[in-house]
XYZ file of C-alpha atoms in Angstrom:
414
model
C 64.452 245.879 126.870
C 61.665 247.051 129.172
C 60.014 245.039 131.948
C 56.845 244.227 130.001
C 58.820 242.781 127.077
C 60.874 240.641 129.466
C 57.643 239.272 130.967
C 56.403 238.443 127.463
C 59.653 236.611 126.761
C 59.310 234.521 129.911
C 55.686 233.692 129.091
C 56.542 232.351 125.658
C 59.766 230.552 126.600
C 58.562 228.807 129.746
C 60.540 225.588 130.131
C 59.296 222.398 131.722
C 61.138 219.534 133.483
C 60.899 216.076 131.982
C 63.121 213.102 132.840
C 65.613 215.451 134.525
C 66.070 217.374 131.281
C 64.842 220.839 130.517
C 62.607 221.012 127.459
C 61.381 224.164 125.767
C 57.631 223.921 125.402
C 56.311 224.201 121.832
C 55.320 227.695 120.717
C 52.249 228.042 118.528
C 51.869 230.210 115.440
C 49.434 232.397 117.341
C 51.820 232.893 120.273
C 54.572 234.058 117.929
C 52.205 236.541 116.280
C 50.889 237.823 119.616
C 54.411 238.603 120.801
C 55.644 240.190 117.599
C 52.483 242.272 117.123
C 52.184 243.399 120.740
C 51.894 247.076 121.602
C 55.077 246.750 123.658
C 57.125 246.355 120.468
C 55.661 249.633 119.166
C 55.309 248.553 115.559
C 58.839 247.178 115.005
C 60.051 250.092 112.869
C 63.556 249.493 111.521
C 66.271 250.493 113.972
C 63.985 251.059 116.965
C 64.083 249.340 120.354
C 60.903 247.507 119.399
C 62.510 246.012 116.324
C 65.594 245.059 118.333
C 63.383 243.274 120.894
C 61.691 241.406 118.040
C 65.122 240.426 116.678
C 66.168 239.080 120.091
C 62.949 237.074 120.280
C 63.405 235.544 116.822
C 67.037 234.685 117.600
C 65.940 232.915 120.769
C 63.305 231.004 118.817
C 65.953 229.966 116.290
C 68.211 228.780 119.099
C 65.436 226.775 120.739
C 64.578 225.166 117.395
C 68.151 223.939 117.098
C 69.251 226.283 114.320
C 72.854 227.413 114.352
C 73.729 231.086 114.131
C 74.553 232.246 110.618
C 74.787 235.998 110.935
C 77.936 238.049 111.242
C 77.449 238.429 115.009
C 75.735 235.292 116.237
C 72.283 235.192 114.697
C 72.447 238.876 113.766
C 73.579 240.634 110.621
C 73.415 244.391 111.097
C 73.541 246.981 108.350
C 73.572 250.757 108.576
C 72.161 253.119 105.988
C 71.007 256.649 105.494
C 67.321 257.002 104.560
C 66.821 257.814 100.894
C 65.538 261.180 99.803
C 65.533 260.150 96.148
C 63.618 256.882 95.522
C 65.729 256.203 92.416
C 69.023 256.521 94.283
C 71.020 253.414 95.210
C 71.013 252.781 98.960
C 74.325 253.612 100.611
C 75.066 250.990 103.262
C 78.557 252.326 104.041
C 77.652 255.345 106.103
C 79.219 256.790 109.216
C 77.617 257.107 112.627
C 75.260 260.014 113.031
C 73.824 261.957 110.113
C 70.403 260.257 110.383
C 71.961 256.810 110.073
C 69.637 253.874 110.831
C 70.830 250.377 111.745
C 68.694 247.411 110.788
C 69.191 243.818 111.871
C 68.627 240.655 109.856
C 68.210 237.514 111.971
C 69.667 234.358 110.398
C 69.573 230.720 111.501
C 70.915 227.658 109.702
C 69.902 224.024 109.621
C 72.985 222.162 108.380
C 72.141 218.743 106.950
C 75.544 218.453 105.217
C 73.722 218.691 101.898
C 75.075 220.154 98.672
C 72.462 222.916 98.346
C 70.604 225.297 100.644
C 67.004 226.457 100.543
C 66.472 230.009 101.809
C 63.222 230.626 103.689
C 62.453 234.178 104.714
C 59.974 236.725 105.983
C 60.414 240.346 106.989
C 59.691 241.272 110.598
C 59.925 245.086 110.530
C 56.833 247.287 110.229
C 55.804 250.956 110.430
C 56.138 251.863 114.106
C 53.766 254.716 114.911
C 53.054 255.382 111.236
C 56.242 255.754 109.223
C 56.288 256.527 105.516
C 53.942 254.111 103.813
C 51.231 254.316 106.447
C 47.714 254.694 105.069
C 46.303 255.865 108.416
C 44.883 259.383 108.313
C 43.952 259.899 111.972
C 44.961 263.038 113.827
C 46.848 261.235 116.611
C 49.698 258.739 116.316
C 48.792 255.089 116.764
C 50.916 251.956 116.850
C 50.915 249.977 113.618
C 51.308 246.458 115.027
C 51.565 244.701 111.663
C 50.056 241.368 112.713
C 49.476 240.286 109.122
C 52.303 242.474 107.773
C 54.397 240.646 108.697
C 54.254 238.906 112.049
C 52.204 236.311 110.153
C 55.036 235.470 107.754
C 57.598 235.198 110.550
C 55.307 232.928 112.585
C 54.735 230.586 109.628
C 58.499 230.576 108.951
C 59.188 229.538 112.549
C 56.538 226.832 112.372
C 58.046 225.557 109.135
C 61.521 225.559 110.707
C 60.238 223.275 113.446
C 58.859 220.812 110.879
C 61.992 220.833 108.733
C 64.309 220.441 111.720
C 62.602 217.227 112.772
C 61.372 215.649 109.547
C 63.246 216.762 106.455
C 66.929 216.330 105.599
C 67.066 216.748 101.817
C 68.752 220.150 101.789
C 70.325 222.637 104.139
C 67.932 225.393 105.218
C 68.713 229.025 105.893
C 65.966 230.859 107.778
C 65.984 234.649 107.634
C 63.910 237.362 109.289
C 64.569 240.496 107.251
C 64.785 244.053 108.541
C 64.181 247.146 106.434
C 61.614 245.641 104.054
C 59.144 248.477 104.518
C 61.889 250.972 103.635
C 62.702 249.297 100.334
C 63.735 245.620 100.744
C 66.912 246.827 102.422
C 67.712 243.819 104.601
C 67.305 241.234 101.855
C 69.178 243.432 99.402
C 72.044 243.802 101.873
C 72.173 240.055 102.504
C 72.428 239.151 98.817
C 75.410 241.517 98.547
C 76.942 240.300 101.829
C 75.741 236.704 102.058
C 76.811 234.494 104.957
C 76.562 231.400 102.740
C 77.752 230.669 99.222
C 74.816 231.922 97.137
C 75.921 229.767 94.209
C 74.706 226.855 96.372
C 71.306 228.458 97.014
C 68.681 226.150 95.527
C 65.654 228.444 95.705
C 64.078 231.021 98.003
C 60.641 230.976 99.664
C 59.211 234.276 100.921
C 56.142 234.773 103.130
C 54.722 238.262 103.380
C 51.141 238.733 104.626
C 49.923 235.147 104.937
C 47.654 235.730 107.915
C 44.253 236.441 106.386
C 43.281 233.417 104.356
C 39.700 234.049 103.236
C 36.731 231.689 103.277
C 37.398 230.577 99.700
C 41.000 229.677 100.682
C 42.544 231.778 97.915
C 46.339 231.812 98.095
C 48.595 233.713 95.703
C 51.920 232.172 94.695
C 54.269 234.517 92.845
C 57.468 233.541 91.054
C 56.294 230.221 89.608
C 57.955 231.104 86.307
C 61.419 231.440 87.859
C 62.124 227.703 87.454
C 60.395 225.298 85.037
C 59.184 222.822 87.675
C 57.522 225.269 90.085
C 54.091 225.493 88.449
C 53.775 221.724 88.477
C 54.897 221.359 92.098
C 52.608 224.140 93.349
C 49.643 222.446 91.665
C 50.515 218.834 92.516
C 50.768 219.446 96.268
C 47.596 221.487 96.565
C 44.393 220.037 97.981
C 43.234 222.907 100.196
C 43.626 226.175 98.290
C 42.330 228.114 95.347
C 45.744 228.991 93.910
C 46.375 232.198 91.975
C 49.720 231.828 90.180
C 51.933 234.617 88.925
C 55.101 233.920 86.963
C 57.092 237.065 87.740
C 59.953 236.935 90.204
C 59.716 240.693 90.783
C 57.351 242.201 93.354
C 57.180 244.500 96.381
C 58.687 242.024 98.845
C 62.004 240.393 99.727
C 61.922 237.558 97.170
C 62.795 240.206 94.556
C 66.308 240.583 96.004
C 66.968 236.883 95.480
C 65.411 236.780 92.022
C 67.772 239.613 91.096
C 70.604 237.335 92.237
C 69.443 234.638 89.764
C 67.862 232.401 92.394
C 64.415 230.814 91.761
C 61.781 232.239 94.122
C 58.267 231.615 95.388
C 56.328 234.254 97.284
C 53.158 233.377 99.221
C 50.441 235.943 99.964
C 46.821 235.826 101.183
C 45.842 239.271 99.872
C 45.467 242.880 100.916
C 42.698 244.188 103.163
C 41.296 247.363 104.685
C 43.769 247.250 107.584
C 46.849 247.181 105.340
C 49.453 249.638 106.701
C 46.975 250.871 109.318
C 46.715 250.477 113.114
C 43.862 247.986 112.630
C 46.206 245.205 111.492
C 45.935 243.353 114.801
C 46.213 239.781 116.049
C 42.520 239.026 116.564
C 41.829 239.443 112.840
C 44.160 236.680 111.664
C 43.163 233.226 110.463
C 45.474 230.986 112.487
C 44.064 227.741 111.103
C 44.732 229.107 107.634
C 48.333 229.903 108.576
C 48.804 226.327 109.752
C 47.424 225.060 106.421
C 49.920 227.262 104.574
C 52.809 225.961 106.687
C 51.827 222.365 105.899
C 51.502 223.210 102.199
C 54.983 224.749 102.116
C 56.413 221.698 103.857
C 54.837 219.442 101.211
C 56.238 221.589 98.374
C 59.733 221.545 99.872
C 59.561 217.784 100.440
C 58.439 217.215 96.853
C 61.316 219.299 95.502
C 63.957 217.609 97.648
C 64.779 214.898 95.099
C 64.975 217.293 92.144
C 68.497 218.505 92.772
C 69.391 222.138 92.197
C 66.602 223.929 90.346
C 67.494 225.803 87.154
C 66.826 229.542 87.223
C 64.730 231.231 84.565
C 64.210 234.948 83.946
C 60.596 236.122 83.872
C 58.846 239.077 82.345
C 58.614 241.969 84.798
C 54.906 242.666 84.697
C 55.352 245.989 86.471
C 57.117 247.282 83.337
C 53.746 247.293 81.597
C 51.822 248.910 84.439
C 50.175 252.149 83.278
C 51.082 255.348 85.113
C 48.137 257.184 86.604
C 47.601 260.519 88.319
C 44.335 259.785 90.118
C 42.931 257.063 92.319
C 39.518 255.601 92.944
C 40.168 255.263 96.662
C 39.711 251.499 96.889
C 41.739 248.459 97.878
C 41.613 246.040 94.945
C 41.191 242.339 95.586
C 44.405 241.141 93.964
C 43.378 237.516 94.395
C 40.130 237.870 92.420
C 40.332 235.944 89.151
C 36.862 236.628 87.772
C 35.820 239.227 85.214
C 36.334 242.812 86.370
C 38.112 244.343 89.386
C 36.628 243.431 92.755
C 36.805 246.013 95.542
C 38.193 244.620 98.795
C 38.002 247.867 100.767
C 36.892 251.470 100.381
C 38.987 254.334 101.766
C 37.383 257.035 103.864
C 36.381 260.278 102.138
C 37.761 259.245 98.744
C 36.161 259.179 95.317
C 34.715 255.666 95.587
C 33.102 256.262 98.966
C 31.633 259.568 97.840
C 30.143 257.820 94.818
C 28.597 255.099 96.974
C 30.801 252.184 95.944
C 31.025 249.323 98.442
C 33.318 246.495 99.455
C 32.510 243.522 97.248
C 31.464 245.603 94.246
C 33.052 244.446 90.989
C 34.046 247.276 88.648
C 33.157 246.238 85.089
C 33.221 249.610 83.334
C 35.049 252.881 83.993
C 34.125 255.720 81.659
C 34.086 254.299 78.139
C 36.455 251.441 79.015
C 35.408 247.900 79.848
C 37.174 246.487 82.900
C 37.931 242.784 82.577
C 40.864 242.438 84.974
C 43.344 244.426 87.057
C 45.420 245.554 84.079
C 42.432 246.848 82.122
C 41.263 248.677 85.259
C 44.635 250.411 85.586
C 44.704 251.274 81.892
C 41.271 252.852 82.214
C 42.278 254.750 85.336
C 45.424 256.106 83.659
C 43.336 258.112 81.173
C 41.849 260.408 83.840
C 43.109 263.598 85.484
C 42.295 265.182 88.824
C 38.818 266.723 88.725
C 37.580 264.600 85.785
C 34.061 263.228 86.115
C 32.723 260.031 84.612
C 30.480 257.049 85.289
C 31.503 253.757 86.823
C 29.499 250.553 86.476
C 29.828 247.866 89.130
C 28.298 244.469 89.573
C 26.683 244.277 93.008
C 25.330 240.815 93.602
C 23.173 240.047 90.543
C 22.647 243.707 89.649
C 24.618 246.216 87.639
C 24.825 249.571 89.396
C 25.929 252.814 87.731
C 27.441 255.651 89.775
C 28.812 259.114 89.021
C 32.376 259.627 90.175
C 34.797 262.557 90.392
C 38.492 261.710 90.488
C 40.886 262.933 93.128
C 44.662 263.104 93.061
C 46.258 259.715 93.663
């Protein structure tokens, strides 16, 4: 661990003397994010020194919060794997040293209230380093992808929630997990469910936080997995007084809750939406909504407290909505606003030098027609897009403010 990282550690974990006892001063959500998304950690890519420094930091935070170690080596659960060349191939965790082997590290802390069941609360802490596979940055020089929203935000809210639960809530046991390898295919959470350090039959439900740092002005918050147990929709609604909630029933999605859903555990995944800095170097600390993150932490605490007297939640299978997603060969070159619940598909960002930008589409435009197809929601947009090939030309109609604007567009390869 280099000198700068050690200085950062000392800054965050400064202790104070009170009544002849040493107390660890409280650490804010913002301080956790600032450390985890610092340049010194070089983007926390799985297996790198930066990720290892982040793991050490999270373990120390767990210790200071009074959580007991629940990994296979203290707070740590390491797993080694060879990067996949075939995306459909099962990950091989039993590899030998060398041969491009990468070692990731889950960080696991436990709050033992001697209860019958355990709630699992998790967030991934790895990111893309200097621009690993999955980066959307197209600059000529390498830049650090700090991943403040993705997913220092989720880890910081998890740590804040751990503090609340450690001091105020005793209804269940709580297992807190910072996952490695998420960006490479949910590897850390997948490994844990196959090599759990608790009895998973006693797992009540799992809460996942991935990208919860950019709550918008309308306070829209997505909650996925509400169909995975009958009571979840009701509880999510009953405890809400601050948010415009977008609910999704499916327990399957591109984050770590999927691994637990596949192990027949009810899940809830919280998400504040994508943005133009997603998987780019611009995902930095100054762009996060820290008050919003605190609101989310309080909301999660209220949900957990409400569920505490409901015993072990029954698990229910949900329809995998991705099974019905159309396959398409071209892209518009936009970031959809996945939290928009109005008519059409609202554009949350426009990529440089792509079809949408060349046609003059703008952030905030709402696509209502693509070619001959009406666009009423995200699924109808994707169905319309799937009918086009590279080089096809058509017209797109967007709602811009109170006007409808028509533009000519030529599709590029996705």
